[in-house]
Short mmCIF file of C-alpha atoms in Angstrom, two decimals:
data_model
loop_
_atom_site.label_atom_id
_atom_site.label_comp_id
_atom_site.label_asym_id
_atom_site.label_seq_id
_atom_site.Cartn_x
_atom_site.Cartn_y
_atom_site.Cartn_z
CA MET A 91 127.78 120.16 8.73
CA MET A 92 126.96 116.88 7.17
CA CYS A 93 128.89 113.95 8.28
CA ARG A 94 130.19 111.94 5.38
CA ILE A 95 132.11 108.79 4.97
CA ASP A 96 135.45 109.53 3.48
CA GLN A 97 135.22 108.06 -0.06
CA SER A 98 138.94 108.08 -0.58
CA GLU A 99 139.34 105.30 1.94
CA PRO A 100 139.54 101.97 0.16
CA GLU A 101 136.71 99.85 1.41
CA PRO A 102 136.33 96.12 1.13
CA GLY A 103 132.56 96.49 0.54
CA GLY A 104 133.06 98.71 -2.54
CA LYS A 105 131.21 101.82 -3.69
CA GLN A 106 127.71 100.38 -3.47
CA ASP A 107 127.82 100.02 0.34
CA ALA A 108 129.07 103.59 0.78
CA ASP A 109 126.20 104.97 -1.30
CA ALA A 110 123.65 103.10 0.79
CA THR A 111 125.13 104.46 4.04
CA ASP A 112 125.04 107.98 2.61
CA ALA A 113 121.32 107.60 1.87
CA VAL A 114 120.60 106.57 5.47
CA PHE A 115 122.46 109.61 6.82
CA THR A 116 120.65 111.94 4.47
CA SER A 117 117.26 110.68 5.55
CA LEU A 118 118.27 111.02 9.20
CA LEU A 119 119.54 114.55 8.74
CA GLU A 120 116.79 115.89 6.56
CA ASP A 121 115.63 118.05 9.49
CA SER A 122 116.83 121.58 9.12
CA ALA A 123 118.85 123.18 11.90
CA GLU A 124 115.79 125.31 12.64
CA GLU A 125 113.63 122.18 12.99
CA LEU A 126 116.24 120.71 15.33
CA TYR A 127 116.25 123.89 17.44
CA GLU A 128 112.47 124.12 17.71
CA GLN A 129 111.74 120.45 18.35
CA ALA A 130 114.85 119.53 20.35
CA PRO A 131 114.27 117.20 23.31
CA CYS A 132 115.20 120.09 25.61
CA GLY A 133 114.21 123.69 26.05
CA TYR A 134 116.33 126.44 24.42
CA LEU A 135 116.16 130.13 25.06
CA SER A 136 118.35 133.17 24.49
CA THR A 137 118.06 136.30 26.58
CA LEU A 138 119.57 139.74 26.60
CA MET A 139 121.96 140.47 29.42
CA ASP A 140 119.08 141.91 31.49
CA GLY A 141 117.22 138.60 31.13
CA THR A 142 114.67 139.68 28.53
CA ILE A 143 113.79 136.68 26.39
CA ALA A 144 114.85 137.17 22.78
CA LYS A 145 114.40 133.68 21.43
CA ILE A 146 112.71 130.51 22.74
CA ASN A 147 112.07 127.09 21.21
CA THR A 148 108.75 125.32 20.78
CA THR A 149 109.63 122.52 23.21
CA LEU A 150 110.02 125.02 26.06
CA LEU A 151 106.91 127.01 25.01
CA ASP A 152 104.92 123.74 25.08
CA TRP A 153 106.18 122.97 28.59
CA LEU A 154 105.24 126.48 29.71
CA GLY A 155 101.90 126.43 27.90
CA LEU A 156 102.64 129.89 26.49
CA ALA A 157 102.54 131.38 22.99
CA ARG A 158 105.71 132.85 21.52
CA SER A 159 104.09 136.28 21.29
CA GLU A 160 103.42 136.29 25.05
CA VAL A 161 107.04 135.60 25.84
CA VAL A 162 109.50 137.10 23.38
CA GLY A 163 110.38 140.68 24.31
CA ARG A 164 107.78 140.63 27.09
CA MET A 165 109.12 138.26 29.74
CA ARG A 166 112.43 137.72 31.45
CA PHE A 167 113.93 134.31 32.17
CA THR A 168 113.15 134.72 35.87
CA ASP A 169 109.44 135.16 35.00
CA LEU A 170 109.46 131.50 33.94
CA LEU A 171 110.64 130.38 37.37
CA THR A 172 108.67 129.58 40.51
CA VAL A 173 109.17 131.83 43.55
CA GLY A 174 111.75 129.43 44.93
CA GLY A 175 113.41 129.19 41.54
CA LYS A 176 113.54 133.01 41.24
CA LEU A 177 115.13 133.31 44.65
CA TYR A 178 117.77 130.71 43.83
CA HIS A 179 118.43 132.38 40.48
CA GLU A 180 118.87 135.73 42.19
CA THR A 181 121.21 134.50 44.93
CA HIS A 182 123.27 131.81 43.20
CA PHE A 183 122.63 131.33 39.52
CA ALA A 184 122.99 134.89 38.22
CA PRO A 185 126.06 135.81 40.32
CA LEU A 186 127.88 132.60 39.32
CA LEU A 187 127.00 133.09 35.67
CA GLN A 188 128.27 136.68 35.80
CA MET A 189 131.49 135.56 37.44
CA LYS A 190 132.28 132.49 35.31
CA GLY A 191 130.46 133.18 32.07
CA GLU A 192 128.81 129.78 32.25
CA ILE A 193 126.99 127.59 34.68
CA SER A 194 125.69 124.07 34.21
CA GLY A 195 123.28 121.52 35.60
CA ILE A 196 121.58 123.76 38.13
CA ALA A 197 118.26 122.44 39.49
CA LEU A 198 115.54 125.09 39.19
CA ASP A 199 111.75 124.81 39.19
CA ILE A 200 109.93 126.37 36.24
CA LYS A 201 106.25 127.36 36.09
CA ALA A 202 105.05 124.77 33.58
CA ALA A 203 101.52 124.44 32.18
CA GLY A 204 100.81 121.51 34.49
CA GLY A 205 102.31 123.20 37.56
CA ARG A 206 105.80 123.25 39.01
CA MET A 207 108.29 121.38 36.84
CA PRO A 208 111.77 120.45 38.07
CA ALA A 209 114.43 121.29 35.49
CA LEU A 210 118.19 121.22 35.10
CA VAL A 211 119.38 124.53 33.64
CA THR A 212 122.66 125.30 31.85
CA SER A 213 123.55 128.82 30.69
CA LYS A 214 126.47 130.32 28.80
CA VAL A 215 127.21 133.94 28.03
CA LYS A 216 127.96 134.75 24.39
CA THR A 217 130.57 137.49 24.01
CA SER A 218 131.62 139.69 21.14
CA GLU A 219 135.08 139.43 19.63
CA ASP A 220 136.36 142.07 22.04
CA GLY A 221 134.92 140.18 25.03
CA GLU A 222 131.76 142.23 25.59
CA PRO A 223 128.87 140.06 26.86
CA LEU A 224 126.11 140.05 24.25
CA LEU A 225 123.50 137.52 25.32
CA ILE A 226 122.85 134.44 27.40
CA ARG A 227 122.09 131.05 25.86
CA THR A 228 120.24 128.64 28.08
CA THR A 229 119.20 124.99 27.84
CA VAL A 230 116.46 123.59 30.07
CA PHE A 231 116.27 119.82 30.66
CA ASP A 232 113.19 118.11 32.02
CA ALA A 233 114.24 116.76 35.45
CA ARG A 234 110.87 115.39 36.54
CA ASP A 235 112.06 111.79 36.32
CA ARG A 236 115.23 112.59 38.16
CA ARG A 237 113.34 114.45 40.88
CA ALA A 238 110.90 111.57 41.18
CA TYR A 239 113.90 109.25 41.55
CA GLU A 240 115.36 111.46 44.26
CA ALA A 241 112.01 111.62 46.02
CA GLU A 242 111.84 107.84 45.83
CA LEU A 243 115.32 107.58 47.36
CA LEU A 244 114.29 109.93 50.17
CA ARG A 245 111.07 108.01 50.74
CA GLY A 246 113.06 104.75 50.78
CA ARG A 247 115.46 106.20 53.32
CA ARG A 248 112.62 107.41 55.52
CA ALA A 249 111.00 103.95 55.30
CA ALA A 250 114.30 102.29 56.22
CA GLU A 251 114.73 104.63 59.20
CA GLU A 252 111.20 103.90 60.32
CA ALA A 253 111.80 100.15 59.99
CA ARG A 254 115.02 100.49 61.99
CA ARG A 255 113.17 102.41 64.75
CA GLN A 256 110.46 99.76 64.75
CA SER A 257 112.92 96.87 64.94
CA GLU A 258 114.80 98.60 67.75
CA ALA A 259 111.51 98.97 69.66
CA ASP A 260 110.70 95.30 68.98
CA ARG A 261 114.13 94.28 70.21
CA VAL A 262 113.66 96.19 73.47
CA ARG A 263 110.21 94.60 73.95
CA LEU A 264 111.62 91.14 73.25
CA GLN A 265 114.45 91.68 75.72
CA GLU A 266 111.97 92.76 78.38
CA ALA A 267 109.88 89.65 77.74
CA LEU A 268 112.98 87.45 77.88
CA ALA A 269 114.11 89.07 81.14
CA VAL A 270 110.70 88.31 82.69
CA LEU A 271 110.85 84.69 81.48
CA GLN A 272 114.41 84.35 82.76
CA GLN A 273 113.32 85.57 86.19
CA SER A 274 110.43 83.06 86.16
CA LEU A 275 113.02 80.28 85.96
CA LEU A 276 114.58 81.38 89.25
CA PRO A 277 113.05 81.98 92.67
CA ALA A 278 112.09 85.64 93.08
CA GLU A 279 113.94 85.58 96.36
CA LEU A 280 115.38 82.83 98.50
CA PRO A 281 113.21 81.81 101.46
CA VAL A 282 114.34 82.53 104.99
CA VAL A 283 115.64 79.27 106.48
CA PRO A 284 115.80 79.10 110.29
CA GLY A 285 119.39 78.58 111.40
CA LEU A 286 120.78 78.99 107.88
CA GLU A 287 121.97 81.82 105.72
CA ALA A 288 121.58 81.75 101.94
CA GLY A 289 122.82 83.86 99.06
CA SER A 290 122.54 83.61 95.27
CA TYR A 291 123.63 85.39 92.13
CA TYR A 292 122.79 85.05 88.45
CA HIS A 293 124.92 86.42 85.66
CA THR A 294 123.21 86.63 82.25
CA ALA A 295 125.69 86.37 79.40
CA SER A 296 123.35 87.50 76.63
CA PRO A 297 120.20 89.61 76.95
CA ASP A 298 118.95 88.02 73.70
CA LEU A 299 119.21 84.39 74.72
CA LEU A 300 117.57 82.78 77.70
CA GLY A 301 120.13 80.99 79.79
CA GLY A 302 119.79 77.47 81.03
CA ASP A 303 121.05 77.83 84.60
CA PHE A 304 118.65 77.29 87.49
CA TYR A 305 118.59 76.92 91.26
CA ASP A 306 116.08 76.76 94.10
CA LEU A 307 115.83 76.36 97.87
CA PHE A 308 112.63 75.14 99.53
CA PRO A 309 111.35 73.47 102.72
CA LEU A 310 110.70 69.73 103.05
CA ASP A 311 108.97 68.02 105.96
CA THR A 312 110.11 68.17 109.59
CA GLY A 313 112.60 70.99 109.40
CA ARG A 314 114.57 69.67 106.45
CA TRP A 315 115.34 71.82 103.43
CA ALA A 316 116.08 70.90 99.85
CA PHE A 317 118.16 72.81 97.31
CA PHE A 318 119.35 72.33 93.78
CA LEU A 319 121.40 74.07 91.15
CA GLY A 320 121.75 72.98 87.56
CA ASP A 321 122.67 73.86 84.01
CA VAL A 322 120.76 72.87 80.87
CA CYS A 323 122.87 72.09 77.79
CA GLY A 324 122.40 74.74 75.13
CA LYS A 325 120.62 78.05 75.40
CA GLY A 326 117.66 79.90 73.97
CA PRO A 327 113.96 79.10 74.28
CA GLN A 328 114.44 75.32 73.89
CA ALA A 329 116.86 75.31 76.83
CA ALA A 330 114.51 77.53 78.86
CA ALA A 331 111.70 75.01 78.36
CA VAL A 332 113.95 72.28 79.78
CA THR A 333 114.97 74.56 82.65
CA SER A 334 111.33 74.98 83.58
CA LEU A 335 110.65 71.24 83.30
CA ALA A 336 113.74 70.39 85.39
CA ARG A 337 112.93 72.90 88.10
CA TYR A 338 109.36 71.72 88.66
CA THR A 339 110.25 68.03 88.32
CA LEU A 340 112.96 68.36 91.00
CA ARG A 341 110.60 70.16 93.40
CA ALA A 342 107.80 67.62 92.90
CA ALA A 343 110.15 64.62 93.11
CA ALA A 344 111.67 65.95 96.36
CA LEU A 345 108.26 66.11 98.01
CA HIS A 346 107.67 62.47 97.13
CA ASP A 347 111.07 61.06 98.15
CA ALA A 348 113.85 63.50 98.91
CA ASP A 349 116.76 61.06 98.66
CA PRO A 350 119.13 62.98 96.32
CA VAL A 351 119.97 60.04 94.03
CA THR A 352 116.26 59.15 93.79
CA VAL A 353 115.33 62.75 92.91
CA LEU A 354 117.97 62.96 90.17
CA THR A 355 116.90 59.55 88.86
CA THR A 356 113.31 60.83 88.56
CA LEU A 357 114.51 63.88 86.62
CA ASN A 358 116.63 61.61 84.42
CA THR A 359 113.61 59.44 83.60
CA VAL A 360 111.45 62.47 82.84
CA LEU A 361 114.03 64.14 80.57
CA HIS A 362 114.93 60.90 78.82
CA GLU A 363 111.30 60.01 78.08
CA ARG A 364 110.18 63.55 77.24
CA TYR A 365 112.93 63.99 74.66
CA ALA A 366 113.31 60.36 73.57
CA SER A 367 112.43 61.14 69.97
CA GLY A 368 114.35 63.78 68.09
CA ASP A 369 117.05 65.89 69.68
CA GLY A 370 117.71 65.05 73.30
CA ARG A 371 117.78 67.63 76.04
CA TYR A 372 120.21 67.28 78.90
CA CYS A 373 121.19 69.02 82.09
CA THR A 374 123.67 68.75 84.89
CA ALA A 375 122.46 69.28 88.45
CA ILE A 376 123.32 68.94 92.11
CA PHE A 377 120.39 68.20 94.39
CA GLY A 378 120.78 68.11 98.15
CA ILE A 379 119.08 68.10 101.54
CA LEU A 380 120.00 70.14 104.60
CA HIS A 381 119.04 68.69 107.97
CA PRO A 382 119.75 71.04 110.87
CA ALA A 383 120.72 69.10 114.01
CA ASP A 384 120.05 70.12 117.59
CA ASP A 385 123.69 70.89 118.36
CA GLY A 386 123.92 73.66 115.75
CA HIS A 387 125.54 71.79 112.83
CA VAL A 388 123.69 70.86 109.64
CA ASP A 389 123.85 67.47 107.98
CA LEU A 390 124.34 67.80 104.25
CA HIS A 391 123.46 65.04 101.79
CA LEU A 392 123.71 65.74 98.09
CA ALA A 393 124.07 64.01 94.73
CA SER A 394 125.40 65.17 91.37
CA GLY A 395 124.53 64.30 87.82
CA GLY A 396 127.42 65.49 85.70
CA HIS A 397 127.72 68.73 87.63
CA PRO A 398 130.98 70.33 88.85
CA SER A 399 131.70 69.44 92.49
CA ALA A 400 130.33 71.58 95.29
CA LEU A 401 132.88 73.66 97.18
CA ILE A 402 132.87 74.10 100.94
CA GLN A 403 134.42 77.09 102.64
CA ARG A 404 135.22 76.02 106.21
CA ALA A 405 135.03 78.27 109.25
CA ASP A 406 138.80 77.81 109.72
CA GLY A 407 139.46 79.58 106.40
CA SER A 408 140.19 76.47 104.33
CA ALA A 409 138.21 75.49 101.25
CA GLY A 410 137.74 72.09 99.66
CA TYR A 411 135.59 70.31 97.13
CA LEU A 412 133.01 67.70 98.03
CA PRO A 413 133.73 65.29 95.16
CA THR A 414 130.89 63.53 93.37
CA PRO A 415 132.73 61.71 90.56
CA GLY A 416 131.00 59.48 88.06
CA GLY A 417 127.60 61.14 88.11
CA LEU A 418 126.27 61.33 84.56
CA LEU A 419 124.75 64.19 82.61
CA ILE A 420 120.99 63.90 83.22
CA GLY A 421 118.74 62.66 80.41
CA VAL A 422 121.34 60.76 78.34
CA LEU A 423 120.76 57.13 79.37
CA PRO A 424 117.51 55.48 80.48
CA ARG A 425 119.24 54.37 83.71
CA ALA A 426 122.06 56.65 84.75
CA PRO A 427 124.54 56.56 87.63
CA PHE A 428 124.44 59.45 90.10
CA THR A 429 126.96 59.99 92.84
CA ALA A 430 126.02 61.00 96.38
CA ALA A 431 128.15 62.60 99.09
CA ARG A 432 127.59 63.57 102.70
CA THR A 433 129.22 66.01 105.05
CA ARG A 434 128.50 68.25 108.01
CA LEU A 435 128.31 72.01 107.87
CA LEU A 436 129.52 73.47 111.15
CA PRO A 437 128.85 77.04 112.23
CA GLY A 438 130.82 79.33 109.93
CA ASP A 439 130.95 76.78 107.07
CA THR A 440 129.51 77.72 103.67
CA LEU A 441 128.49 75.38 100.85
CA LEU A 442 128.93 76.86 97.37
CA LEU A 443 127.18 75.55 94.25
CA TYR A 444 128.02 77.12 90.90
CA THR A 445 127.57 76.49 87.21
CA ASP A 446 130.57 76.06 84.94
CA GLY A 447 130.32 79.62 83.58
CA LEU A 448 132.50 80.42 86.61
CA THR A 449 135.15 77.70 86.26
CA GLU A 450 135.18 77.74 82.44
CA ALA A 451 135.73 81.51 82.31
CA ARG A 452 138.83 82.69 80.49
CA THR A 453 141.22 85.04 82.24
CA GLY A 454 144.25 87.11 81.45
CA PRO A 455 145.81 88.05 78.11
CA ASP A 456 146.30 84.38 77.11
CA ARG A 457 142.66 83.61 77.99
CA ALA A 458 143.65 80.77 80.30
CA LEU A 459 140.94 78.63 81.86
CA TYR A 460 140.00 79.95 85.32
CA GLY A 461 139.43 76.42 86.63
CA GLU A 462 138.57 74.63 89.85
CA ASP A 463 141.95 75.14 91.53
CA ALA A 464 141.73 78.92 91.14
CA LEU A 465 138.18 78.91 92.50
CA ARG A 466 139.23 76.95 95.58
CA ALA A 467 142.23 79.24 96.14
CA PHE A 468 140.06 82.35 95.72
CA THR A 469 137.48 81.00 98.18
CA ALA A 470 140.17 80.13 100.73
CA THR A 471 141.38 83.74 100.68
CA GLN A 472 137.90 85.07 101.51
CA PRO A 473 137.09 85.56 105.21
CA PRO A 474 134.61 82.87 106.33
CA THR A 475 131.88 85.39 107.07
CA GLY A 476 128.97 83.55 105.52
CA PRO A 477 127.16 82.90 102.22
CA LYS A 478 126.16 86.50 101.46
CA ASP A 479 129.74 87.77 101.74
CA LEU A 480 131.05 84.88 99.63
CA ILE A 481 128.45 85.61 96.93
CA THR A 482 129.41 89.30 96.97
CA ALA A 483 133.08 88.39 96.56
CA LEU A 484 132.33 85.93 93.73
CA SER A 485 130.08 88.35 91.84
CA GLY A 486 132.98 90.82 91.99
CA LEU A 487 135.25 88.08 90.63
CA LEU A 488 132.80 87.38 87.76
CA THR A 489 132.71 91.09 86.91
CA SER A 490 136.52 91.16 86.85
CA PHE A 491 136.49 88.46 84.14
CA GLY A 492 134.97 90.99 81.71
CA ASN A 493 134.43 89.40 78.31
CA GLY A 494 136.28 86.28 79.48
CA LEU A 495 132.95 85.30 81.00
CA ASP A 496 130.75 84.36 78.04
CA ASP A 497 128.32 81.89 79.62
CA ASP A 498 125.45 82.31 82.02
CA THR A 499 126.57 81.70 85.58
CA ALA A 500 124.47 80.84 88.63
CA LEU A 501 125.78 80.83 92.20
CA LEU A 502 124.03 79.49 95.30
CA ALA A 503 125.67 79.59 98.73
CA LEU A 504 124.22 78.05 101.91
CA GLY A 505 125.78 78.19 105.33
CA VAL A 506 125.42 77.95 109.05
CA PRO A 507 126.03 81.36 110.59
CA ALA A 508 128.99 81.53 112.94
CA PRO A 509 128.23 82.44 116.55
CA SER A 510 127.78 86.21 116.97
CA PRO A 511 131.22 87.77 117.07
CA THR A 512 132.39 89.34 120.28
CA PRO A 513 132.54 93.14 120.25
CA ALA A 514 136.33 92.96 120.04
CA SER A 515 136.35 90.85 116.85
CA ALA A 516 133.50 92.89 115.40
CA ASP A 517 135.80 95.91 115.48
CA LEU A 518 138.21 94.06 113.26
CA THR A 519 135.72 93.51 110.43
CA MET B 213 135.95 81.94 66.78
CA SER B 214 136.05 79.81 63.63
CA ALA B 215 133.32 78.32 61.48
CA LEU B 216 132.50 74.64 61.51
CA THR B 217 133.57 72.37 58.66
CA ILE B 218 132.50 68.74 58.48
CA THR B 219 134.12 66.33 56.05
CA ALA B 220 132.80 62.81 55.62
CA ARG B 221 134.81 59.80 54.50
CA ASP B 222 134.34 56.06 54.62
CA ALA B 223 136.54 53.68 56.57
CA ASP B 224 136.30 49.89 56.74
CA THR B 225 134.47 50.25 60.05
CA GLY B 226 131.90 52.76 58.74
CA PRO B 227 131.61 56.51 58.19
CA VAL B 228 134.12 58.98 59.65
CA LEU B 229 133.24 62.64 60.15
CA GLU B 230 136.16 65.02 60.49
CA ILE B 231 134.98 68.00 62.50
CA THR B 232 136.97 71.21 62.17
CA GLY B 233 136.34 74.52 63.96
CA ASP B 234 133.81 75.48 66.63
CA LEU B 235 130.94 73.27 67.71
CA ASP B 236 128.57 75.61 69.56
CA TYR B 237 125.01 76.94 69.71
CA GLU B 238 125.32 78.43 66.21
CA THR B 239 126.96 75.48 64.47
CA ALA B 240 125.60 72.45 66.37
CA PRO B 241 122.68 71.97 63.91
CA GLU B 242 125.24 71.43 61.11
CA LEU B 243 126.63 68.33 62.84
CA ARG B 244 123.11 67.04 63.36
CA LYS B 245 122.39 67.55 59.64
CA ALA B 246 125.64 65.89 58.60
CA VAL B 247 124.92 62.80 60.73
CA ASP B 248 121.33 62.72 59.45
CA GLY B 249 122.64 62.50 55.90
CA LEU B 250 124.94 59.56 56.65
CA THR B 251 124.33 55.92 56.03
CA VAL B 252 125.21 54.00 59.18
CA ALA B 253 124.47 50.34 58.62
CA ALA B 254 123.68 48.01 61.50
CA GLY B 255 126.90 47.00 63.25
CA GLN B 256 128.88 49.86 61.72
CA LEU B 257 130.91 52.33 63.72
CA LEU B 258 130.42 56.09 63.28
CA VAL B 259 133.67 57.85 64.16
CA LEU B 260 133.70 61.56 64.95
CA ASP B 261 137.27 62.71 64.42
CA LEU B 262 137.74 65.74 66.70
CA ALA B 263 141.46 66.31 66.01
CA HIS B 264 140.69 69.77 64.61
CA LEU B 265 137.87 70.73 66.95
CA ASP B 266 138.74 74.20 68.31
CA PHE B 267 135.87 74.73 70.71
CA CYS B 268 132.91 72.77 72.04
CA ASP B 269 130.28 74.15 74.41
CA SER B 270 127.23 72.48 75.96
CA SER B 271 125.29 72.85 72.69
CA GLY B 272 128.17 71.01 71.02
CA ILE B 273 128.01 68.26 73.67
CA SER B 274 124.27 67.93 72.92
CA ALA B 275 125.08 67.58 69.21
CA LEU B 276 127.59 64.78 69.98
CA LEU B 277 124.85 63.03 71.97
CA SER B 278 122.38 63.46 69.09
CA ALA B 279 124.92 61.84 66.78
CA ARG B 280 125.18 58.97 69.27
CA SER B 281 121.37 58.56 69.36
CA LEU B 282 121.16 58.45 65.56
CA ALA B 283 123.96 55.89 65.25
CA ILE B 284 122.34 53.66 67.89
CA GLU B 285 118.86 54.04 66.35
CA ARG B 286 120.28 52.56 63.15
CA GLY B 287 121.87 49.65 64.96
CA GLY B 288 125.38 51.11 64.87
CA HIS B 289 127.87 52.45 67.43
CA ILE B 290 129.73 55.69 67.89
CA ALA B 291 133.27 56.57 68.89
CA LEU B 292 135.08 59.85 69.39
CA ALA B 293 138.65 60.13 68.16
CA ALA B 294 141.41 62.59 69.09
CA VAL B 295 139.28 64.48 71.60
CA PRO B 296 141.08 67.78 72.44
CA ALA B 297 142.17 68.06 76.09
CA ASN B 298 139.67 70.74 77.06
CA THR B 299 136.71 68.88 75.57
CA ALA B 300 137.94 65.62 77.16
CA ARG B 301 138.01 67.40 80.53
CA ILE B 302 134.39 68.58 80.08
CA LEU B 303 133.30 65.09 78.96
CA ARG B 304 134.84 63.73 82.20
CA ILE B 305 133.03 66.31 84.36
CA VAL B 306 129.64 65.45 82.87
CA GLY B 307 130.37 61.70 82.97
CA LEU B 308 130.24 61.20 79.21
CA ASP B 309 133.62 59.47 79.20
CA GLN B 310 131.53 56.49 80.37
CA VAL B 311 129.11 56.85 77.44
CA PHE B 312 131.36 57.48 74.44
CA ALA B 313 134.09 55.13 73.29
CA LEU B 314 137.18 57.36 73.12
CA HIS B 315 140.17 56.72 70.86
CA GLN B 316 143.53 58.38 70.57
CA ASP B 317 143.04 59.09 66.86
CA ALA B 318 140.84 58.18 63.90
CA ALA B 319 143.28 55.55 62.67
CA THR B 320 143.06 53.67 65.97
CA ALA B 321 139.28 54.00 66.02
CA THR B 322 138.86 52.64 62.51
CA THR B 323 141.29 49.72 62.76
CA ARG B 324 139.57 48.29 65.78
CA SER B 325 136.87 45.79 65.11
CA SER B 326 133.44 47.36 65.53
CA ALA B 327 132.48 44.17 67.37
CA ALA B 328 134.60 45.50 70.24
CA HIS B 329 131.94 48.09 71.05
#
C-alpha cells in the first residue's frame, strides 16, 4: 500500500507542497515488493512444516554463498545452521515454535560463506483459515556486530577481573613491605636488663599506613640503661621517616650525654632544623635513664616533651602518674622547654609508658574518652606482678576497645621484680 | 566523620579562617592550602576560628603548626579562637597552649589589637 497524504486536509502550504511530497514518496517507493523482499537488509526464508526450504531471499543466499538452485527444495533450514546451531534448533527452537506458533530473537549460528555467522532468528507459522499449519516464515538478522559487542563486554570483564586480582596481589605485597618497615622502627625484641623486667606491645591501627609510635631500651655506660617512647604527629611514610630519625637521634644523643632534658633538646634541634622549610614534623617523647642501685631499688630520671605522663604501678597496689607538665611538643620551637622528673622504683614497682592511642580511645555506646583517670584506675586494679603481666592486661584492654581504638598504640613497661614469692603466696597466684 | 570546610573572611586584625568539620590525616592538607592562599601582611593576625571543629588528630595539630609557621614567615601572628574542649585538652598535653594565643571566640580575637601578640 502506498502511503499518501490526505488531500482533503486543508493545508496552509497549498496544493503545490503536497504534490512535491507525493513525488518524493513515489521515488522512495519505486522498488517493487519483490525487490524489497530480495534485497531486504535481513534474510528471509519460507519452509514447509518439515523444514524444507521453499523460498529464500538474495540477501540470505549471499550470506550463505549459495545459489538458489542449490537450496530451494533441496535443503532444510537446519542445513544452514552450524552443528551447535542445529542442536539448539532441535532442542529449543523447534519445540517452542511448535508450541507457540512463533518465536523471536533467538541467537543461532549459520554456516555463512565466510565461516560461522552469528544471527538472530525469528520464525512464525502461517496457518490456513481452519488453523492448519501451512508453512514457516523466518527472518534472519546479522548479529555479528552484536556478538562482537558481547565478546568485547566479556573481554572487558575478564580484563577487569584480572586487574582486580593484580591489585589485590599488589596490596598484599605492599602490606607485607609496610609490616617489615614498621617492625624496623621498633626493636626486634627488648634486651635483657640485669635486675629489671621489661615488656612492650604495639597495636597497629591500619595495615595500610605506617604508624608513628616508637620505643626502645638500650644500655648506657656503667650499668645504666636508657629508654624512650614517643609518637610522631601524623601517619604514613612521612611520619615513618621522622620515626626513624627520632629513634636514631635519641640513641646517638644518649651516648653523648644521657641527661634526659639534654637528649630531648638535641632531638628538638635536629627535628626543627631538618624540617625548618616547608611542613614541620613533630613528635612527643619521654626519654629516661634507669640507674640500678646496690640496695635493689632503681633510680629513675626522665623528661617529657609534650608526651602524656608516665604511670607508675607501685608494689602496694596503688598507681599514680609521674607528672611532667609544660614539656613542649618536640620540633616546634628552636629552643623548647622540657620537663624532667625523678623517682625511685622499688622492687615490685612498674613504670608504664604509653602513647595516646590508649588514653584517647573511645569506649562504650556514647564513645566516651577513655582518659588518664580510667587508665590509672585500671592499673591500680591489676596485681603488681611486674611489667609483663601489666602489658598482658593492657593489651587485653586495648582489644576490648574494638573499633573505639583507631590510633596506633605503643606500650613499654619497665620494673624491678619483686622478691621471689614464698611457696605459700605462689599458691595464691 | 564529617568533611572539612574552610571559609575565609577579613577582619580589621587580618584574615579569619572558619574551620568546620574534621581536621585529620585526610583533610589536613586542605588547611595548609587555604593558609597558603591567604594574604597575611606583616603585623597582621591570622585567626583560626575552631568553633565548629568536630575532630582534630595529630595530623590536624601539625596543620595548625604549619599555619603558624606561614603566618610568622610573613611577619604576622596567629591565634586560635573557640578551641573545642577536647582539642584544648590535647593542646595542653603537648604544651602548645604556650605556643598559640588562645581566645574564647573569634570576636574577642579580632577586637584585640594585634600589637598585643
